[in-house]
Amino acid sequence: MARTINVGTLISGGGTNLQAIIDSAGGSTNPKIDAKILFTGSDTPGVKGLDRAKKAGIDTFVVDYAGIIQSCKQGIEQGALPPDFDMGDILEKQQLVTHDSSSAVSKNRIEFFLKSRAIAEKKLLDHMLSYKIDLLVLAGFMRVLTPYFIDRLNTVPGQYRIMNIHPALLPSFPGTDGYGDTFRYGCKIGGCTVHFIDYGEDTGPIIGQKAFEIETGDTLDDVKRKGLEKEWELYPACIQKFAESF
Ligand code: GRF
């Protein structure tokens, strides 16, 4: 047994991965992993994953990303940005969007993206502040995180503290539709990957992977079902691996 690590979770939707982690952590009865979930945050109000957390007695909060981005489109006042927001630093580090330095439109778009996300990320951080977590687990959190947020969790160089699950065998098929991309490519093997978050999209060090066969006649729904079943095994196992190395 490892020391029990304190985990925070972020979700965007149904939360079946969150449920698998809750079930493995097991509350006080029969835990299979050395992890305690302290909170579940969501970027979207009203999602089923929040109910799963509440049912398990876990604190929840919502940062309404869509609402924040919408209101940023009306204009972003300097005072709305986090006081420690440093555009130069973030632009230099981020690997989420490519920057065409000859295009003012591209520069404005990227800066809007980074500013609006940092405003939302500061709200996430404010909610998380009162919890002392060892690891943040993204369990179907469908937002990229910018260096503004990442640097405030990864405070020790070389020590990653944010984990994500991706629905494909990385480095193949990064992006938002891993199972769809795997299926449409005609792959005979699909899979899922748990990795640490770095400054790129789905590029951080891989912690674990699981694969499954895609048989003739399988539909996209079959691929998603097979994939999710693997995810529910893989994610708790990777959290345990982290706990044992902590
Ligand atoms: C999973 O397929 C995960 O890999 C992806 O989003 C989905 C979330 O499912 N990032 P759930 O909310 O855990 O049910």
mmCIF file of N, CA and C in Angstrom, residues 136-234:
data_model
loop_
_atom_site.group_PDB
_atom_site.id
_atom_site.type_symbol
_atom_site.label_atom_id
_atom_site.label_comp_id
_atom_site.label_asym_id
_atom_site.label_seq_id
_atom_site.Cartn_x
_atom_site.Cartn_y
_atom_site.Cartn_z
ATOM 1 N N LEU A 136 -4.203 16.261 -9.888
ATOM 2 C CA LEU A 136 -5.458 16.663 -10.516
ATOM 3 C C LEU A 136 -5.739 15.697 -11.664
ATOM 4 N N VAL A 137 -6.930 15.114 -11.648
ATOM 5 C CA VAL A 137 -7.301 14.111 -12.643
ATOM 6 C C VAL A 137 -8.383 14.687 -13.562
ATOM 7 N N LEU A 138 -8.068 14.772 -14.840
ATOM 8 C CA LEU A 138 -9.055 15.231 -15.818
ATOM 9 C C LEU A 138 -9.824 14.000 -16.295
ATOM 10 N N ALA A 139 -11.080 13.917 -15.907
ATOM 11 C CA ALA A 139 -11.870 12.713 -16.200
ATOM 12 C C ALA A 139 -12.971 13.092 -17.193
ATOM 13 N N GLY A 140 -12.557 13.207 -18.464
ATOM 14 C CA GLY A 140 -13.512 13.658 -19.477
ATOM 15 C C GLY A 140 -13.729 15.161 -19.380
ATOM 16 N N PHE A 141 -12.675 15.902 -19.065
ATOM 17 C CA PHE A 141 -12.731 17.376 -19.031
ATOM 18 C C PHE A 141 -12.366 17.848 -20.436
ATOM 19 N N MET A 142 -13.332 18.420 -21.139
ATOM 20 C CA MET A 142 -13.166 18.671 -22.571
ATOM 21 C C MET A 142 -12.649 20.085 -22.856
ATOM 22 N N ARG A 143 -11.743 20.566 -22.033
ATOM 23 C CA ARG A 143 -11.108 21.870 -22.260
ATOM 24 C C ARG A 143 -9.608 21.692 -22.209
ATOM 25 N N VAL A 144 -8.898 22.415 -23.077
ATOM 26 C CA VAL A 144 -7.448 22.397 -22.939
ATOM 27 C C VAL A 144 -7.071 23.340 -21.796
ATOM 28 N N LEU A 145 -5.950 23.087 -21.196
ATOM 29 C CA LEU A 145 -5.455 23.948 -20.112
ATOM 30 C C LEU A 145 -4.234 24.711 -20.611
ATOM 31 N N THR A 146 -4.184 25.995 -20.293
ATOM 32 C CA THR A 146 -3.064 26.818 -20.783
ATOM 33 C C THR A 146 -1.937 26.834 -19.738
ATOM 34 N N PRO A 147 -0.760 27.329 -20.139
ATOM 35 C CA PRO A 147 0.355 27.410 -19.175
ATOM 36 C C PRO A 147 -0.010 28.215 -17.927
ATOM 37 N N TYR A 148 -0.985 29.155 -18.054
ATOM 38 C CA TYR A 148 -1.376 29.926 -16.867
ATOM 39 C C TYR A 148 -1.801 28.977 -15.748
ATOM 40 N N PHE A 149 -2.649 28.010 -16.094
ATOM 41 C CA PHE A 149 -3.178 27.058 -15.103
ATOM 42 C C PHE A 149 -2.120 26.006 -14.754
ATOM 43 N N ILE A 150 -1.493 25.470 -15.780
ATOM 44 C CA ILE A 150 -0.564 24.344 -15.570
ATOM 45 C C ILE A 150 0.570 24.746 -14.618
ATOM 46 N N ASP A 151 1.110 25.947 -14.815
ATOM 47 C CA ASP A 151 2.245 26.387 -13.984
ATOM 48 C C ASP A 151 1.857 26.561 -12.515
ATOM 49 N N ARG A 152 0.575 26.761 -12.259
ATOM 50 C CA ARG A 152 0.159 26.944 -10.870
ATOM 51 C C ARG A 152 -0.067 25.616 -10.155
ATOM 52 N N LEU A 153 -0.071 24.530 -10.917
ATOM 53 C CA LEU A 153 -0.122 23.192 -10.295
ATOM 54 C C LEU A 153 1.239 22.507 -10.347
ATOM 55 N N ASN A 154 1.883 22.613 -11.509
ATOM 56 C CA ASN A 154 3.201 21.983 -11.660
ATOM 57 C C ASN A 154 4.276 22.951 -11.170
ATOM 58 N N THR A 155 4.379 23.071 -9.857
ATOM 59 C CA THR A 155 5.287 24.087 -9.310
ATOM 60 C C THR A 155 6.708 23.559 -9.139
ATOM 61 N N VAL A 156 6.867 22.230 -9.177
ATOM 62 C CA VAL A 156 8.214 21.664 -9.065
ATOM 63 C C VAL A 156 8.645 21.212 -10.461
ATOM 64 N N PRO A 157 9.751 21.782 -11.003
ATOM 65 C CA PRO A 157 10.152 21.422 -12.364
ATOM 66 C C PRO A 157 10.318 19.906 -12.529
ATOM 67 N N GLY A 158 9.757 19.385 -13.612
ATOM 68 C CA GLY A 158 9.893 17.951 -13.902
ATOM 69 C C GLY A 158 8.887 17.072 -13.188
ATOM 70 N N GLN A 159 8.103 17.664 -12.257
ATOM 71 C CA GLN A 159 7.086 16.845 -11.567
ATOM 72 C C GLN A 159 5.700 17.203 -12.090
ATOM 73 N N TYR A 160 5.118 16.266 -12.804
ATOM 74 C CA TYR A 160 3.798 16.489 -13.394
ATOM 75 C C TYR A 160 2.717 16.154 -12.370
ATOM 76 N N ARG A 161 1.705 17.002 -12.302
ATOM 77 C CA ARG A 161 0.651 16.754 -11.307
ATOM 78 C C ARG A 161 -0.756 16.782 -11.893
ATOM 79 N N ILE A 162 -0.828 16.803 -13.246
ATOM 80 C CA ILE A 162 -2.154 16.778 -13.888
ATOM 81 C C ILE A 162 -2.185 15.603 -14.862
ATOM 82 N N MET A 163 -3.205 14.763 -14.720
ATOM 83 C CA MET A 163 -3.336 13.546 -15.519
ATOM 84 C C MET A 163 -4.582 13.650 -16.390
ATOM 85 N N ASN A 164 -4.500 13.075 -17.580
ATOM 86 C CA ASN A 164 -5.655 13.101 -18.487
ATOM 87 C C ASN A 164 -5.853 11.727 -19.112
ATOM 88 N N ILE A 165 -7.102 11.448 -19.520
ATOM 89 C CA ILE A 165 -7.349 10.229 -20.300
ATOM 90 C C ILE A 165 -7.786 10.634 -21.697
ATOM 91 N N HIS A 166 -7.185 9.947 -22.670
ATOM 92 C CA HIS A 166 -7.468 10.277 -24.070
ATOM 93 C C HIS A 166 -8.011 9.034 -24.781
ATOM 94 N N PRO A 167 -9.063 9.213 -25.585
ATOM 95 C CA PRO A 167 -9.706 8.040 -26.195
ATOM 96 C C PRO A 167 -9.036 7.576 -27.496
ATOM 97 N N ALA A 168 -7.734 7.377 -27.475
ATOM 98 C CA ALA A 168 -6.998 6.808 -28.615
ATOM 99 C C ALA A 168 -5.617 6.403 -28.116
ATOM 100 N N LEU A 169 -4.921 5.652 -28.973
ATOM 101 C CA LEU A 169 -3.552 5.253 -28.623
ATOM 102 C C LEU A 169 -2.606 6.355 -29.076
ATOM 103 N N LEU A 170 -2.331 7.288 -28.186
ATOM 104 C CA LEU A 170 -1.420 8.394 -28.527
ATOM 105 C C LEU A 170 -0.039 7.817 -28.843
ATOM 106 N N PRO A 171 0.743 8.421 -29.728
ATOM 107 C CA PRO A 171 0.515 9.753 -30.305
ATOM 108 C C PRO A 171 -0.420 9.770 -31.510
ATOM 109 N N SER A 172 -1.079 8.629 -31.845
ATOM 110 C CA SER A 172 -2.076 8.688 -32.926
ATOM 111 C C SER A 172 -3.350 9.356 -32.417
ATOM 112 N N PHE A 173 -3.975 10.081 -33.284
ATOM 113 C CA PHE A 173 -5.305 10.653 -33.067
ATOM 114 C C PHE A 173 -5.444 11.513 -31.804
ATOM 115 N N PRO A 174 -4.615 12.552 -31.665
ATOM 116 C CA PRO A 174 -4.880 13.537 -30.610
ATOM 117 C C PRO A 174 -6.137 14.337 -30.997
ATOM 118 N N GLY A 175 -6.605 15.182 -30.097
ATOM 119 C CA GLY A 175 -7.788 16.003 -30.418
ATOM 120 C C GLY A 175 -9.033 15.474 -29.731
ATOM 121 N N THR A 176 -10.173 16.004 -30.143
ATOM 122 C CA THR A 176 -11.389 15.786 -29.343
ATOM 123 C C THR A 176 -12.154 14.506 -29.686
ATOM 124 N N ASP A 177 -11.832 13.857 -30.809
ATOM 125 C CA ASP A 177 -12.667 12.704 -31.220
ATOM 126 C C ASP A 177 -11.803 11.473 -31.510
ATOM 127 N N GLY A 178 -11.073 11.032 -30.515
ATOM 128 C CA GLY A 178 -10.124 9.924 -30.695
ATOM 129 C C GLY A 178 -10.775 8.646 -31.210
ATOM 130 N N TYR A 179 -11.896 8.233 -30.617
ATOM 131 C CA TYR A 179 -12.535 6.991 -31.088
ATOM 132 C C TYR A 179 -13.083 7.178 -32.505
ATOM 133 N N GLY A 180 -13.681 8.327 -32.768
ATOM 134 C CA GLY A 180 -14.198 8.606 -34.112
ATOM 135 C C GLY A 180 -13.076 8.577 -35.135
ATOM 136 N N ASP A 181 -11.973 9.219 -34.824
ATOM 137 C CA ASP A 181 -10.842 9.269 -35.767
ATOM 138 C C ASP A 181 -10.253 7.872 -35.977
ATOM 139 N N THR A 182 -10.158 7.090 -34.907
ATOM 140 C CA THR A 182 -9.636 5.716 -35.003
ATOM 141 C C THR A 182 -10.540 4.877 -35.910
ATOM 142 N N PHE A 183 -11.848 4.999 -35.682
ATOM 143 C CA PHE A 183 -12.839 4.223 -36.443
ATOM 144 C C PHE A 183 -12.816 4.626 -37.917
ATOM 145 N N ARG A 184 -12.853 5.920 -38.187
ATOM 146 C CA ARG A 184 -12.933 6.390 -39.580
ATOM 147 C C ARG A 184 -11.655 6.084 -40.349
ATOM 148 N N TYR A 185 -10.528 6.000 -39.649
ATOM 149 C CA TYR A 185 -9.279 5.664 -40.336
ATOM 150 C C TYR A 185 -9.276 4.200 -40.778
ATOM 151 N N GLY A 186 -10.118 3.402 -40.124
ATOM 152 C CA GLY A 186 -10.168 1.975 -40.455
ATOM 153 C C GLY A 186 -9.195 1.144 -39.638
ATOM 154 N N CYS A 187 -8.811 1.647 -38.476
ATOM 155 C CA CYS A 187 -7.877 0.901 -37.624
ATOM 156 C C CYS A 187 -8.503 -0.414 -37.165
ATOM 157 N N LYS A 188 -7.675 -1.416 -36.993
ATOM 158 C CA LYS A 188 -8.139 -2.717 -36.487
ATOM 159 C C LYS A 188 -7.911 -2.831 -34.977
ATOM 160 N N ILE A 189 -7.133 -1.925 -34.454
ATOM 161 C CA ILE A 189 -6.884 -1.844 -33.005
ATOM 162 C C ILE A 189 -7.218 -0.419 -32.564
ATOM 163 N N GLY A 190 -7.988 -0.301 -31.504
ATOM 164 C CA GLY A 190 -8.226 1.005 -30.895
ATOM 165 C C GLY A 190 -7.672 0.973 -29.488
ATOM 166 N N GLY A 191 -7.781 2.076 -28.793
ATOM 167 C CA GLY A 191 -7.272 2.056 -27.430
ATOM 168 C C GLY A 191 -7.433 3.384 -26.733
ATOM 169 N N CYS A 192 -6.936 3.430 -25.522
ATOM 170 C CA CYS A 192 -6.997 4.663 -24.736
ATOM 171 C C CYS A 192 -5.650 4.854 -24.040
ATOM 172 N N THR A 193 -5.402 6.102 -23.680
ATOM 173 C CA THR A 193 -4.101 6.480 -23.118
ATOM 174 C C THR A 193 -4.310 7.374 -21.908
ATOM 175 N N VAL A 194 -3.604 7.099 -20.834
ATOM 176 C CA VAL A 194 -3.534 8.057 -19.728
ATOM 177 C C VAL A 194 -2.150 8.700 -19.779
ATOM 178 N N HIS A 195 -2.145 10.018 -19.738
ATOM 179 C CA HIS A 195 -0.872 10.750 -19.861
ATOM 180 C C HIS A 195 -0.889 11.975 -18.954
ATOM 181 N N PHE A 196 0.298 12.486 -18.697
ATOM 182 C CA PHE A 196 0.381 13.750 -17.960
ATOM 183 C C PHE A 196 0.141 14.904 -18.929
ATOM 184 N N ILE A 197 -0.326 16.007 -18.366
ATOM 185 C CA ILE A 197 -0.563 17.222 -19.144
ATOM 186 C C ILE A 197 0.726 18.044 -19.198
ATOM 187 N N ASP A 198 1.086 18.430 -20.421
ATOM 188 C CA ASP A 198 2.164 19.419 -20.578
ATOM 189 C C ASP A 198 1.591 20.595 -21.380
ATOM 190 N N TYR A 199 2.438 21.408 -22.006
ATOM 191 C CA TYR A 199 1.918 22.609 -22.666
ATOM 192 C C TYR A 199 1.257 22.346 -24.029
ATOM 193 N N GLY A 200 1.342 21.114 -24.520
ATOM 194 C CA GLY A 200 0.715 20.819 -25.815
ATOM 195 C C GLY A 200 -0.640 20.154 -25.634
ATOM 196 N N GLU A 201 -1.277 19.816 -26.756
ATOM 197 C CA GLU A 201 -2.572 19.116 -26.672
ATOM 198 C C GLU A 201 -2.316 17.620 -26.828
ATOM 199 N N ASP A 202 -2.553 16.864 -25.761
ATOM 200 C CA ASP A 202 -2.393 15.401 -25.760
ATOM 201 C C ASP A 202 -0.957 14.968 -26.048
ATOM 202 N N THR A 203 0.005 15.744 -25.591
ATOM 203 C CA THR A 203 1.414 15.465 -25.912
ATOM 204 C C THR A 203 2.254 15.042 -24.708
ATOM 205 N N GLY A 204 1.714 15.088 -23.507
ATOM 206 C CA GLY A 204 2.537 14.858 -22.309
ATOM 207 C C GLY A 204 2.952 13.403 -22.151
ATOM 208 N N PRO A 205 3.885 13.123 -21.234
ATOM 209 C CA PRO A 205 4.386 11.762 -21.038
ATOM 210 C C PRO A 205 3.273 10.745 -20.773
ATOM 211 N N ILE A 206 3.390 9.607 -21.431
ATOM 212 C CA ILE A 206 2.376 8.552 -21.315
ATOM 213 C C ILE A 206 2.599 7.740 -20.041
ATOM 214 N N ILE A 207 1.505 7.507 -19.312
ATOM 215 C CA ILE A 207 1.572 6.733 -18.063
ATOM 216 C C ILE A 207 1.105 5.296 -18.313
ATOM 217 N N GLY A 208 0.060 5.126 -19.111
ATOM 218 C CA GLY A 208 -0.439 3.778 -19.399
ATOM 219 C C GLY A 208 -1.349 3.778 -20.610
ATOM 220 N N GLN A 209 -1.467 2.615 -21.236
ATOM 221 C CA GLN A 209 -2.357 2.470 -22.394
ATOM 222 C C GLN A 209 -3.042 1.108 -22.348
ATOM 223 N N LYS A 210 -4.232 1.024 -22.927
ATOM 224 C CA LYS A 210 -4.907 -0.261 -23.118
ATOM 225 C C LYS A 210 -5.491 -0.290 -24.518
ATOM 226 N N ALA A 211 -5.433 -1.470 -25.131
ATOM 227 C CA ALA A 211 -5.900 -1.593 -26.514
ATOM 228 C C ALA A 211 -7.042 -2.600 -26.603
ATOM 229 N N PHE A 212 -7.801 -2.521 -27.687
ATOM 230 C CA PHE A 212 -8.879 -3.493 -27.944
ATOM 231 C C PHE A 212 -8.978 -3.693 -29.451
ATOM 232 N N GLU A 213 -9.549 -4.836 -29.828
ATOM 233 C CA GLU A 213 -9.699 -5.130 -31.260
ATOM 234 C C GLU A 213 -10.957 -4.497 -31.814
ATOM 235 N N ILE A 214 -10.839 -3.970 -33.029
ATOM 236 C CA ILE A 214 -12.020 -3.481 -33.741
ATOM 237 C C ILE A 214 -12.338 -4.546 -34.796
ATOM 238 N N GLU A 215 -13.478 -5.216 -34.593
ATOM 239 C CA GLU A 215 -13.797 -6.337 -35.480
ATOM 240 C C GLU A 215 -14.646 -5.883 -36.663
ATOM 241 N N THR A 216 -14.637 -6.701 -37.725
ATOM 242 C CA THR A 216 -15.468 -6.415 -38.900
ATOM 243 C C THR A 216 -16.914 -6.272 -38.437
ATOM 244 N N GLY A 217 -17.550 -5.224 -38.871
ATOM 245 C CA GLY A 217 -18.957 -5.036 -38.480
ATOM 246 C C GLY A 217 -19.121 -4.157 -37.253
ATOM 247 N N ASP A 218 -18.052 -3.887 -36.537
ATOM 248 C CA ASP A 218 -18.166 -2.978 -35.388
ATOM 249 C C ASP A 218 -18.588 -1.585 -35.865
ATOM 250 N N THR A 219 -19.490 -0.975 -35.122
ATOM 251 C CA THR A 219 -19.903 0.402 -35.423
ATOM 252 C C THR A 219 -19.084 1.351 -34.544
ATOM 253 N N LEU A 220 -19.243 2.639 -34.801
ATOM 254 C CA LEU A 220 -18.561 3.624 -33.946
ATOM 255 C C LEU A 220 -19.018 3.466 -32.494
ATOM 256 N N ASP A 221 -20.292 3.171 -32.294
ATOM 257 C CA ASP A 221 -20.783 2.970 -30.922
ATOM 258 C C ASP A 221 -20.096 1.780 -30.253
ATOM 259 N N ASP A 222 -19.853 0.713 -31.040
ATOM 260 C CA ASP A 222 -19.140 -0.454 -30.483
ATOM 261 C C ASP A 222 -17.731 -0.044 -30.049
ATOM 262 N N VAL A 223 -17.088 0.754 -30.905
ATOM 263 C CA VAL A 223 -15.717 1.193 -30.598
ATOM 264 C C VAL A 223 -15.717 2.025 -29.314
ATOM 265 N N LYS A 224 -16.684 2.929 -29.197
ATOM 266 C CA LYS A 224 -16.744 3.774 -27.985
ATOM 267 C C LYS A 224 -17.003 2.918 -26.745
ATOM 268 N N ARG A 225 -17.890 1.936 -26.891
ATOM 269 C CA ARG A 225 -18.213 1.086 -25.733
ATOM 270 C C ARG A 225 -16.984 0.276 -25.306
ATOM 271 N N LYS A 226 -16.325 -0.338 -26.288
ATOM 272 C CA LYS A 226 -15.129 -1.129 -25.958
ATOM 273 C C LYS A 226 -14.052 -0.228 -25.336
ATOM 274 N N GLY A 227 -13.925 0.978 -25.892
ATOM 275 C CA GLY A 227 -12.908 1.902 -25.400
ATOM 276 C C GLY A 227 -13.184 2.331 -23.969
ATOM 277 N N LEU A 228 -14.436 2.707 -23.699
ATOM 278 C CA LEU A 228 -14.765 3.172 -22.349
ATOM 279 C C LEU A 228 -14.523 2.071 -21.314
ATOM 280 N N GLU A 229 -14.857 0.822 -21.690
ATOM 281 C CA GLU A 229 -14.623 -0.275 -20.729
ATOM 282 C C GLU A 229 -13.138 -0.376 -20.375
ATOM 283 N N LYS A 230 -12.291 -0.138 -21.368
ATOM 284 C CA LYS A 230 -10.835 -0.142 -21.094
ATOM 285 C C LYS A 230 -10.436 1.063 -20.244
ATOM 286 N N GLU A 231 -11.053 2.213 -20.535
ATOM 287 C CA GLU A 231 -10.726 3.432 -19.765
ATOM 288 C C GLU A 231 -11.002 3.220 -18.277
ATOM 289 N N TRP A 232 -12.131 2.561 -17.980
ATOM 290 C CA TRP A 232 -12.520 2.388 -16.564
ATOM 291 C C TRP A 232 -11.523 1.512 -15.810
ATOM 292 N N GLU A 233 -10.820 0.633 -16.535
ATOM 293 C CA GLU A 233 -9.767 -0.171 -15.881
ATOM 294 C C GLU A 233 -8.469 0.628 -15.792
ATOM 295 N N LEU A 234 -8.180 1.325 -16.905
ATOM 296 C CA LEU A 234 -6.860 1.968 -17.019
ATOM 297 C C LEU A 234 -6.686 3.146 -16.061
#
